[in-house]
CSV table of C-alpha atoms in Angstrom, one decimal:
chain,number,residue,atom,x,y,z
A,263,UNK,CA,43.5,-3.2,-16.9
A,264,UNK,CA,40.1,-4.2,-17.5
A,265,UNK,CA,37.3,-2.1,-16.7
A,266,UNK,CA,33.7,-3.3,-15.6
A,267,UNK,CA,31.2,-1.5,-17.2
A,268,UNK,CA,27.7,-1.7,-15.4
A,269,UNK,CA,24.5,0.3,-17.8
A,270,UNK,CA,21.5,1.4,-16.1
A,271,UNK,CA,19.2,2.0,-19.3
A,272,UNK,CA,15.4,1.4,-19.0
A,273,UNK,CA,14.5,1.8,-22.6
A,274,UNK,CA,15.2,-1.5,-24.3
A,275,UNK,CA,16.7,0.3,-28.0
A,276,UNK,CA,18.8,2.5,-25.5
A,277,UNK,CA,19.9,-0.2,-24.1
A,278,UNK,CA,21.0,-2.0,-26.6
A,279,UNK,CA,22.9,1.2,-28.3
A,280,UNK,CA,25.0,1.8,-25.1
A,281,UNK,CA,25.9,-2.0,-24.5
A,282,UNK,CA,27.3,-2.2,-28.4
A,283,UNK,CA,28.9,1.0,-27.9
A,284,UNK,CA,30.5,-0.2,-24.8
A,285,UNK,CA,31.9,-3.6,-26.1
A,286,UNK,CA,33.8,-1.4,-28.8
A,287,UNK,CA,35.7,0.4,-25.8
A,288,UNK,CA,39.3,-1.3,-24.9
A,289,UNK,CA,39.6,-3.7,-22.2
A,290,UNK,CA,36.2,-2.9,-21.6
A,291,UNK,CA,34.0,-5.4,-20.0
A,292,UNK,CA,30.3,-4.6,-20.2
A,293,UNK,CA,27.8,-6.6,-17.7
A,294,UNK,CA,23.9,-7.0,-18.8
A,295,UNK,CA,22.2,-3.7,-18.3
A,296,UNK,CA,19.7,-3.2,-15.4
A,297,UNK,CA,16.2,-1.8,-16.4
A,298,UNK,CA,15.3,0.2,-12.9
A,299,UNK,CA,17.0,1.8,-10.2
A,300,UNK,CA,15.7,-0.3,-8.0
A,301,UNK,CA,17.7,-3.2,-9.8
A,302,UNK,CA,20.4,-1.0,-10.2
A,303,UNK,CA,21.0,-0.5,-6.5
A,304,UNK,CA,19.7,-4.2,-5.6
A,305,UNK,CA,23.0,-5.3,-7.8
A,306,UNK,CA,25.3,-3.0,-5.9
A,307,UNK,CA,24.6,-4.2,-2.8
A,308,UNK,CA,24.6,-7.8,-3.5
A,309,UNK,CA,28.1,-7.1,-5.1
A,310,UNK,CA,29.2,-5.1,-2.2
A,311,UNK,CA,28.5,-7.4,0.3
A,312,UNK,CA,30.6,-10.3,-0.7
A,313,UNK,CA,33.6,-8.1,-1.9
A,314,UNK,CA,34.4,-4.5,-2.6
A,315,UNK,CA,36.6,-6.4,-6.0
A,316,UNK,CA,33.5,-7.9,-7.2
A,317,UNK,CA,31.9,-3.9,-7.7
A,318,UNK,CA,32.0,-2.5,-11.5
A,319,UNK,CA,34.4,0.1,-11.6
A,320,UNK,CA,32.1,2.4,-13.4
A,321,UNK,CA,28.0,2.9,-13.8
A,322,UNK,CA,26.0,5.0,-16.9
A,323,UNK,CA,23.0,6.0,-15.9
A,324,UNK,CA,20.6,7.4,-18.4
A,325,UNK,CA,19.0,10.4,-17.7
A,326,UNK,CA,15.4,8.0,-18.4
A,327,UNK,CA,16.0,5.1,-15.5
A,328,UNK,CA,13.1,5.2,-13.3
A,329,UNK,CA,11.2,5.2,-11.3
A,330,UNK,CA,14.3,7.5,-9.1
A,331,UNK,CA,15.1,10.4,-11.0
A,332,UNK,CA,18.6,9.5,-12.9
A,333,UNK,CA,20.2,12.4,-10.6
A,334,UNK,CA,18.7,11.1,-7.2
A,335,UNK,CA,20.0,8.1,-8.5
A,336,UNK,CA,23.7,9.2,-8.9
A,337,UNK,CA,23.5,10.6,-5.6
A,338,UNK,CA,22.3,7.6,-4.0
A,339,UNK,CA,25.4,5.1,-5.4
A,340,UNK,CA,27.9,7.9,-4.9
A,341,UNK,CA,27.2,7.7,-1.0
A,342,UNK,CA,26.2,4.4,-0.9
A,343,UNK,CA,28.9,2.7,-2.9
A,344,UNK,CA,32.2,5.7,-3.0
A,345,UNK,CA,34.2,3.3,-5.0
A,346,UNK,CA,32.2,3.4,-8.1
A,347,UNK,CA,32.6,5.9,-11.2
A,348,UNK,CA,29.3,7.0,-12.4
A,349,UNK,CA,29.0,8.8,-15.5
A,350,UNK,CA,25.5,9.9,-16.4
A,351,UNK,CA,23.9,9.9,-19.8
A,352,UNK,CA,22.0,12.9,-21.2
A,353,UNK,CA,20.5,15.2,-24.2
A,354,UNK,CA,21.0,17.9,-21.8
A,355,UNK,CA,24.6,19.2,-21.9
A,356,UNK,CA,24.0,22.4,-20.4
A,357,UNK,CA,26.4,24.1,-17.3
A,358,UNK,CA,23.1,23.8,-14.7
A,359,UNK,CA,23.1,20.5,-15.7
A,360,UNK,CA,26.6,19.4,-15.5
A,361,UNK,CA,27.4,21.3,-11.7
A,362,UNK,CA,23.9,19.4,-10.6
A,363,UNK,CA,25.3,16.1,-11.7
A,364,UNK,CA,28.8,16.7,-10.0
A,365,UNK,CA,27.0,18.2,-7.1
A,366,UNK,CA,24.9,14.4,-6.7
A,367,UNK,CA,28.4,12.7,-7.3
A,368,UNK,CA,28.6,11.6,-11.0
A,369,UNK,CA,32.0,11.6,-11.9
A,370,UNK,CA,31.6,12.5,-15.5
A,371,UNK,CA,29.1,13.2,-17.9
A,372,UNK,CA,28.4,12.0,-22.0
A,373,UNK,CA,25.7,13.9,-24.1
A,374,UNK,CA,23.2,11.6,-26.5
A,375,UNK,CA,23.4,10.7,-29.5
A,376,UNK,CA,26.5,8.6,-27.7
A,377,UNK,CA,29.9,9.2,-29.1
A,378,UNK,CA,32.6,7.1,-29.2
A,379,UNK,CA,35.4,9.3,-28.2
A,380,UNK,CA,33.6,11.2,-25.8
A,381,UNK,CA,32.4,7.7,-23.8
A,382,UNK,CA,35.6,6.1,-23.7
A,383,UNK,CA,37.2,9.4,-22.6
A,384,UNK,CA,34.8,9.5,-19.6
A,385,UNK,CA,34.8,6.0,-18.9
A,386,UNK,CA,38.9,5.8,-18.6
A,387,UNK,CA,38.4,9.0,-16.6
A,388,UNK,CA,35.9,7.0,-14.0
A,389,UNK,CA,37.1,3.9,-14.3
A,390,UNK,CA,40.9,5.3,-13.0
A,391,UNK,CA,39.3,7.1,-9.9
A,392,UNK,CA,37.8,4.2,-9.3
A,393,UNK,CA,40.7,2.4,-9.4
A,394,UNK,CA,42.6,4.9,-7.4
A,395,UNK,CA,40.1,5.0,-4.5
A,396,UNK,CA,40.2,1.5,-4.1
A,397,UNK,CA,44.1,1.5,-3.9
A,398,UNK,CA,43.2,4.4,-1.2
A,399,UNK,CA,41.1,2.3,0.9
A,400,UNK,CA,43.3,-0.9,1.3
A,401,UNK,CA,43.4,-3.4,3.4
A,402,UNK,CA,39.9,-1.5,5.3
A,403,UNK,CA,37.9,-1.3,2.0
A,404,UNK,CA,35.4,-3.7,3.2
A,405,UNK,CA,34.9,-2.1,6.2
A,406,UNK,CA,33.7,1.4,4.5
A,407,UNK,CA,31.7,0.3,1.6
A,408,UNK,CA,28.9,-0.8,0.8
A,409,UNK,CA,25.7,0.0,1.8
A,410,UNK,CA,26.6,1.9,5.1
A,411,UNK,CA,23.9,1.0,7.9
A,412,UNK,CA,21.5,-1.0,7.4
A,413,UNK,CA,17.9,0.8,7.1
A,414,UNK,CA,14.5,-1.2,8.0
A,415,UNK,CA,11.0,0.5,7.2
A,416,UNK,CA,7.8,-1.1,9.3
A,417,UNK,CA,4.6,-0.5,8.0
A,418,UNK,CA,1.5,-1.1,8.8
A,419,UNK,CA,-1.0,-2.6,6.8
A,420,UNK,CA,-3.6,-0.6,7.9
A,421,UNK,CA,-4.0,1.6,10.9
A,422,UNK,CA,-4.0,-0.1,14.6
A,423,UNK,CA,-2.0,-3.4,13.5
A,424,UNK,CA,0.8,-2.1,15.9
A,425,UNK,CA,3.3,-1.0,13.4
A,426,UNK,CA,4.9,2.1,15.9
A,427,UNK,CA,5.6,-0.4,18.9
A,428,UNK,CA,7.3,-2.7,16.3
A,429,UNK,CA,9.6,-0.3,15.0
A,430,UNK,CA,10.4,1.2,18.4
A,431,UNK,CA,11.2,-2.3,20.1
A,432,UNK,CA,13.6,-3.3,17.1
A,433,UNK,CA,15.2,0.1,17.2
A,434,UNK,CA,15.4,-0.5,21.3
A,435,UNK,CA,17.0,-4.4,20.7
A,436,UNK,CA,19.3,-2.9,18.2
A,437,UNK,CA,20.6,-0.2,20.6
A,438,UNK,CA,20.8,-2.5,23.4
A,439,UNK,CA,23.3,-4.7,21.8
A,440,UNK,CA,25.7,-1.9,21.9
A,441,UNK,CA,24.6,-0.4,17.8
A,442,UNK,CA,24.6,3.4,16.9
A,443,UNK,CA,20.7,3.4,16.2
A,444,UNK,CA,18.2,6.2,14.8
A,445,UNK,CA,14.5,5.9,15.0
A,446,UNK,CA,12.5,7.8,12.1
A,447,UNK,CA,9.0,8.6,12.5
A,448,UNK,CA,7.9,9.0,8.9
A,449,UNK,CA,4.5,8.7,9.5
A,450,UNK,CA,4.1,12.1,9.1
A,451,UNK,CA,0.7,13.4,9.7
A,452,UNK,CA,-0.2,11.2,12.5
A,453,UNK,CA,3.2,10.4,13.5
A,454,UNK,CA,2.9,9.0,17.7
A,455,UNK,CA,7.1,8.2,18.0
A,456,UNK,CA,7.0,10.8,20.6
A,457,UNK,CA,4.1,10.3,22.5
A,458,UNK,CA,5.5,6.9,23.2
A,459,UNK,CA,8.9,7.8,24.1
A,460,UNK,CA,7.5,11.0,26.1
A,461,UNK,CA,9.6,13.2,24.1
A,462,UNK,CA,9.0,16.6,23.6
A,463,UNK,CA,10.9,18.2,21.0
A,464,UNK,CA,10.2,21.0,18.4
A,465,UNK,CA,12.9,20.1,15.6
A,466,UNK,CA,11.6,17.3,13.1
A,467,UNK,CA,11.7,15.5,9.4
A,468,UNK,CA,10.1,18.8,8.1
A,469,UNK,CA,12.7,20.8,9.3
A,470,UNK,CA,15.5,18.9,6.7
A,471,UNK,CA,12.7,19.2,4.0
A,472,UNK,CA,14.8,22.1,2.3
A,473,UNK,CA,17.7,21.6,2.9
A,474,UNK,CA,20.2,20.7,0.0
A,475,UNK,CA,22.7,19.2,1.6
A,476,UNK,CA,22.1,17.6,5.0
A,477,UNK,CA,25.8,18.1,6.9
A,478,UNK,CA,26.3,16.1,10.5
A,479,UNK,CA,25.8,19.5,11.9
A,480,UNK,CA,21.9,20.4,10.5
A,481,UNK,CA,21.5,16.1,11.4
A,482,UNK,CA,22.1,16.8,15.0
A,483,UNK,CA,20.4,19.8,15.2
A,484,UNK,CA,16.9,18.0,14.0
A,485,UNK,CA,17.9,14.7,15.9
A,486,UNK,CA,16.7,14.2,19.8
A,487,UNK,CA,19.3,11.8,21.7
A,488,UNK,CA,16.7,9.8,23.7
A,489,UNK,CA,17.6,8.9,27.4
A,490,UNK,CA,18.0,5.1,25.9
A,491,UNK,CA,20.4,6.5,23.1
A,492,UNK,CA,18.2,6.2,20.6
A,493,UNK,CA,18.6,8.7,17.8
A,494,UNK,CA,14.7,10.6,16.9
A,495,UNK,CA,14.1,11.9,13.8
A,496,UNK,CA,10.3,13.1,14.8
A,497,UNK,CA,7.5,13.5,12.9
A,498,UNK,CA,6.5,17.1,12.4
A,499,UNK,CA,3.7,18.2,15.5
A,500,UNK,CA,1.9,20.1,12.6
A,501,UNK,CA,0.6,17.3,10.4
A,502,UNK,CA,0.0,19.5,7.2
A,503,UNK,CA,4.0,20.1,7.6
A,504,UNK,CA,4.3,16.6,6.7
A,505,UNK,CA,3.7,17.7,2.8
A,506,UNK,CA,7.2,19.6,3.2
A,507,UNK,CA,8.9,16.0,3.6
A,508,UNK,CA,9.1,15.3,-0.5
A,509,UNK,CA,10.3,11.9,-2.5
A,510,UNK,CA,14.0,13.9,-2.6
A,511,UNK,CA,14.2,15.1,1.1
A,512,UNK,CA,13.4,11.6,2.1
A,513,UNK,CA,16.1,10.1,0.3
A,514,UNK,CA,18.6,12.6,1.6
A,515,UNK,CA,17.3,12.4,5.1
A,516,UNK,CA,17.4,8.0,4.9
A,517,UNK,CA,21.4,8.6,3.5
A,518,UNK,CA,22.3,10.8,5.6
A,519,UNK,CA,21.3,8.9,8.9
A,520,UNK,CA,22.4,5.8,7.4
A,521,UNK,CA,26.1,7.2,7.1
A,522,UNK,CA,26.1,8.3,10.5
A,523,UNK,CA,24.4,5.1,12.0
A,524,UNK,CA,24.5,1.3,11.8
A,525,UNK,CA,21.1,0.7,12.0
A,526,UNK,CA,18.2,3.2,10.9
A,527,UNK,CA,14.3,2.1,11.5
A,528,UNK,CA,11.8,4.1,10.1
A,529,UNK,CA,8.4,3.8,10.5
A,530,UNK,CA,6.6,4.5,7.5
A,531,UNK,CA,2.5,4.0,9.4
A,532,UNK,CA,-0.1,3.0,7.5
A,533,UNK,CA,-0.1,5.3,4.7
A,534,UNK,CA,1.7,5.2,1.5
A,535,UNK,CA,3.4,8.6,0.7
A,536,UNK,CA,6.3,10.1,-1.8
A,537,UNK,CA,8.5,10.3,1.1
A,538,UNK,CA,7.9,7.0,3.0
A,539,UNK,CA,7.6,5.1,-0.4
A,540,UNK,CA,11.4,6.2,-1.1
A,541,UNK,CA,12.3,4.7,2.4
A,542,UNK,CA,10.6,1.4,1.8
A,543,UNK,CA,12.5,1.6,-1.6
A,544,UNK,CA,16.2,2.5,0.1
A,545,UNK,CA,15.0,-0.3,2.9
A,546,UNK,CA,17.4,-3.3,3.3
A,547,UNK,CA,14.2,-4.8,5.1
A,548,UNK,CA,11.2,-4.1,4.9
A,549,UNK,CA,9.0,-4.9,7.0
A,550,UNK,CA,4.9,-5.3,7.0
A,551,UNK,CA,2.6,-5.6,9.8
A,552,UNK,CA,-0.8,-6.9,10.0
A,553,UNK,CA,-3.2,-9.0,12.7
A,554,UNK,CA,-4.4,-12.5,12.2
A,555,UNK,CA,-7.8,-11.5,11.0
A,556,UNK,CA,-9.7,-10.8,7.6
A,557,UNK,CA,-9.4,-7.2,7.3
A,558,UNK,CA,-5.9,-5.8,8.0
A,559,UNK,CA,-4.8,-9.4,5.9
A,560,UNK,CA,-6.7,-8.1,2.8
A,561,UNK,CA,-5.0,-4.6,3.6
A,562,UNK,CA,-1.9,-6.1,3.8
A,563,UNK,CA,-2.2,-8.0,0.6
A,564,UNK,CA,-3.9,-4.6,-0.9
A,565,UNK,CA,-0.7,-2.7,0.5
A,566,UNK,CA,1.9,-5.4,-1.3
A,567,UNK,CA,0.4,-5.2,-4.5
A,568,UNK,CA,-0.1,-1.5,-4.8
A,569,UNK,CA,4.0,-1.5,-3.4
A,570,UNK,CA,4.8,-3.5,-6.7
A,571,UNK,CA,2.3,-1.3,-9.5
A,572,UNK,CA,4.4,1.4,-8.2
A,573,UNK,CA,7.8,-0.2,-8.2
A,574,UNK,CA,8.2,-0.1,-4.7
A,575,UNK,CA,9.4,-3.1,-3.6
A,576,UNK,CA,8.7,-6.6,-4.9
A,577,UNK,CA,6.5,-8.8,-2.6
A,578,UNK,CA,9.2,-11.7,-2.5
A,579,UNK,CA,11.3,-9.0,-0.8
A,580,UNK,CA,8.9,-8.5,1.9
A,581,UNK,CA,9.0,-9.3,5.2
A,582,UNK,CA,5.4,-9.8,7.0
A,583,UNK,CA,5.2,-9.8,10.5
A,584,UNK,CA,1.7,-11.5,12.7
A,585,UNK,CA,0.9,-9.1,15.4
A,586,UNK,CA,-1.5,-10.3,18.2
A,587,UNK,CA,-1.3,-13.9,17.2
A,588,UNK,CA,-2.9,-16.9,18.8
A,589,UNK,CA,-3.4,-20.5,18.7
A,590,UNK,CA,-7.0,-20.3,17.9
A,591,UNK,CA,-7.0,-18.2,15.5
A,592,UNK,CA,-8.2,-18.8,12.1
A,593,UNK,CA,-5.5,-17.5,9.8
A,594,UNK,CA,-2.1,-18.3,10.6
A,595,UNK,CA,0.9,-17.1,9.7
A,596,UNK,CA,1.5,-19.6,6.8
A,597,UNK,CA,-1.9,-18.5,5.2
A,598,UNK,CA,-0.5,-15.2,5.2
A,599,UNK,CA,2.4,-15.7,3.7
A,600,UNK,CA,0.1,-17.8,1.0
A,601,UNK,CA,-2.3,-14.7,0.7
A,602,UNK,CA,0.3,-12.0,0.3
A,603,UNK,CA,2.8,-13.2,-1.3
A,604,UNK,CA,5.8,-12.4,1.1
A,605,UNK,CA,7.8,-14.3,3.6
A,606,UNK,CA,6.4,-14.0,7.0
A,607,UNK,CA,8.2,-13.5,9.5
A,608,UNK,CA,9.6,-16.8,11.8
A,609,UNK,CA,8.3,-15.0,15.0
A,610,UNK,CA,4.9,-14.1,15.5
A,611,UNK,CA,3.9,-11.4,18.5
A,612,UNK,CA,1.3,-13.0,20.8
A,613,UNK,CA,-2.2,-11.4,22.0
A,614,UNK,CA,-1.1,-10.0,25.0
A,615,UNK,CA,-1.2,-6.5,24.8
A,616,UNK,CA,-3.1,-5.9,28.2
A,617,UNK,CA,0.7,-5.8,28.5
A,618,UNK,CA,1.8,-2.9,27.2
A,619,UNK,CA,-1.2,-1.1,28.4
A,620,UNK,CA,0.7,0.7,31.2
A,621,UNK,CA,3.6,1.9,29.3
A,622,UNK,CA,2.0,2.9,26.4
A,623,UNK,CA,-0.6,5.2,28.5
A,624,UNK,CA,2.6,6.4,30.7
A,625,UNK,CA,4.2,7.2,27.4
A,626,UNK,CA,8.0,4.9,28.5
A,627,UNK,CA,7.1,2.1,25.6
A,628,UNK,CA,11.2,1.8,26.2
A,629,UNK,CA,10.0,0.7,30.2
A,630,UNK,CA,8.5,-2.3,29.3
A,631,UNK,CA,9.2,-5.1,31.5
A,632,UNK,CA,11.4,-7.6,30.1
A,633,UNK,CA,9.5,-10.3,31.0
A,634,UNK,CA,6.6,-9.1,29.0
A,635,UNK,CA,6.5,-11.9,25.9
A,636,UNK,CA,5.0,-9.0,23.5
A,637,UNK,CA,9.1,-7.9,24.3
A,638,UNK,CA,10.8,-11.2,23.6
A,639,UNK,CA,9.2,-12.1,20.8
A,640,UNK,CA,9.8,-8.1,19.0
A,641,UNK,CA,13.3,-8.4,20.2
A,642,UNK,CA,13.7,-12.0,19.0
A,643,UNK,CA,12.0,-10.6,15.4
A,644,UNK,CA,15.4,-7.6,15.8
A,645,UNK,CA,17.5,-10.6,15.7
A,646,UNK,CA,16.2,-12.4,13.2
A,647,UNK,CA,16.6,-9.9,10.8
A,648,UNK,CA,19.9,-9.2,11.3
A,649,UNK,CA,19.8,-5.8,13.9
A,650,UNK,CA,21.2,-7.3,16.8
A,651,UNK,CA,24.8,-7.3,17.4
A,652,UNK,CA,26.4,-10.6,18.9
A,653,UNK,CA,28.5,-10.1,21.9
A,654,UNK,CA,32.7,-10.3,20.7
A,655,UNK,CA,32.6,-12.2,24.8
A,656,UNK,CA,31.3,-12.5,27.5
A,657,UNK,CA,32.0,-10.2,30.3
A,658,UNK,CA,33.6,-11.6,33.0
A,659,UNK,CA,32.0,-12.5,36.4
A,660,UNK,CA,30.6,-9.2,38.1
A,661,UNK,CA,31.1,-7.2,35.1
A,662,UNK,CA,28.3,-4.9,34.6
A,663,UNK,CA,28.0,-5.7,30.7
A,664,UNK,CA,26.7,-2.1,29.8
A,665,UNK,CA,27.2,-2.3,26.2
A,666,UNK,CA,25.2,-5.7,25.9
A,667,UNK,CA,21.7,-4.2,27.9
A,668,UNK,CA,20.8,-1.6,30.0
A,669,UNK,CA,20.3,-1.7,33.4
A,670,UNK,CA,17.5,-2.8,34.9
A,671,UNK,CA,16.4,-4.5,31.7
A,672,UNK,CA,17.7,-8.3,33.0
A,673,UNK,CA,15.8,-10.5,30.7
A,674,UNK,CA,17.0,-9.1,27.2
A,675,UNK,CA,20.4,-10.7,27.8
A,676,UNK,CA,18.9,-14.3,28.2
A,677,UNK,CA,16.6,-13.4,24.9
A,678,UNK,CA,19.5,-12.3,22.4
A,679,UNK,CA,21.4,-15.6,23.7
A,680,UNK,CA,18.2,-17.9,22.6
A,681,UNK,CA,17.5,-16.0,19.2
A,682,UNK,CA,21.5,-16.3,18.3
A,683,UNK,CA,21.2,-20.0,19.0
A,684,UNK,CA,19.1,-20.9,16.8
């Protein structure tokens, strides 16, 4: 049996040490190493999503990939892709060590300077568990791998740009199409999620902050089930709290709300953070707001650069998104994407937010009139990217279709039917 071998090294004389190394195993088959984690999981997915046979049956992470820590790293492929072996590389062979590696996932671990015996030992050990899952998982595997639900962070580019209604309409068009869907205010000092759902609720992100392992159980006792179905993950009332939300908590809060739901928006506000910086990172979209003027389009090209200095996310993997937009205006969506760098999004959200002035001081955002073209065009953005779920049929004639919209909200059947004709 051959065995795909896929190194995660940053250093480049690491690198090439392992990959030798690994070519001397039997029936090995060693793929070109990936520098970042960022790559790392990029490859996974892409892998994953045309065929659980096309994933490596085993990972090495060095204990010096960046810029995740190599043990948040583990963690995040073992729950992300359970049918890869990962074996991380250290110096540090101590017991603390070796349970916190097993705790993240890792399914073996090889001490530096690298050792033949020793690597192929842990690599066969992997590679068969690997193998043996797979075999588990059958004729289903494609249905429980991969990258779980997909996870899409809206930012603003600077405060104002209307960042918050975006994220809660696309959470609202993904749930009315009959998805499992959490809402994640990770805006966390100045987080307004509630104020616009009129929630009141006293558990939030904060309260996960410490928590080691987030089970289903501690997730619903911090989540609020909104009257729409929504799932909120709030932003903490206190705003100095929000410091309790670190880099790690935020990746174990994004996996574990991904693995419970098939579509997780998060909105990250207009601030960049540890915490809402490893959301953008874990994002299958990510999304970037701004208005069609010359401010908040500096901001937003100020926001895509510092996202790629720190590794973020690349502005080719961008999605921008022209709030308040108009005919008139000077800067149009094609100068934006020209400006920034990033692919702007095919819908742009008119100037008309005299409509949304009603809900949004009544606090029911989730009330606003289907008719209202701010709502087409922010449900017609869900579909473009993927979070609305196409009907398997029609229902028949005086069927109340309660898994396709909710009542009383008439016109968002007519708008997923245009946006999945196109």
């Amino acid at each position: 049996m051959t065995t795909r071998i896929l190194p995660a090294v940053g250093d480049p004389d690491a690198a090439r040490s392992v990959t030798t190394l690994i070519g001397q195993l039997p029936d090995a088959e060693p793929a070109l190493p990936v520098t970042d984690s960022t790559q790392l999981v990029d490859t996974l997915a892409r892998l994953a999503a045309a065929s659980l046979d096309e994933l490596p049956e085993v990972v090495l992470v060095h204990e010096r990939i960046g810029p995740v820590p190599a043990l948040e790293l583990v963690r995040e492929v073992a729950l992300r892709f359970p049918a890869v072996g990962v074996v991380l590389i250290t110096a540090d062979a101590s017991p603390v060590l070796f349970s916190a590696a097993m705790d993240s996932g890792a399914r073996g671990l090889v001490t530096l300077p690298l050792g033949y015996e020793e690597l192929a030992s842990r690599v066969q050990a992997a590679a068969q568990w690997s193998v043996g899952v797979r075999r588990h998982l059958g004729a289903g595997a494609d249905q429980v791998t991969g990258p779980g639900g997909t996870v899409v962070t809206v930012s603003g580019a600077k405060g104002g740009v209307g960042a918050t209604v975006t994220a809660v309409h696309l959470a609202l068009a993904a749930r009315a199409s009959g998805r499992t869907v959490a809402l994640v205010d990770m805006d966390l000092q100045s987080g307004d999620i509630a104020s616009y759902l009129d929630v009141q609720f006293r558990r939030s992100a904060a309260d996960l902050a410490t928590i080691a392992d987030i089970s289903p159980r501690v997730l619903q006792d911090a989540v609020y089930v909104h009257e729409t179905g929504l799932s909120l993950l709030l932003a903490p009332a206190e705003g100095e709290r929000g410091e309790e939300v670190t880099e790690r908590a935020a990746r174990q809060i994004v996996s574990a709300l991904r693995g419970r739901h098939e579509v997780v928006v998060v909105d990250c506000g207009s601030q960049l953070t540890s915490a809402n910086a490893a959301a953008i990172e874990m994002a299958d979209t990510a999304v970037l707001v701004t208005t069609p003027d010359v401010v908040a389009v500096r901001a937003a090209k100020r926001t895509v650069r510092m996202w790629e200095r720190l590794q973020v996310r690349k502005a080719e993997e961008t999605v921008t998104l022209v709030n308040r937009h108009h005919r008139s205006t000077e800067i149009q969506p094609p100068l934006v994407q020209k400006i920034t760098g990033t692919r702007v999004a095919g819908i742009a959200v008119p100037a008309h937010f005299k409509e949304l002035q009603t809900v949004v001081d009544a606090g029911r955002l989730h009330e606003l009139d289907a008719k209202s073209t701010v709502k087409q065009a922010l449900w017609a953005l869900a579909g473009e990217l993927g979070l609305v779920q196409a009907p398997a049929a029609a229902p028949a004639a005086g069927e109340p279709g309660k898994q396709l919209a909710r009542a009383g909200d008439r016109g968002s059947l007519g708008l997923r039917r245009r946006a999945g004709g196109r």
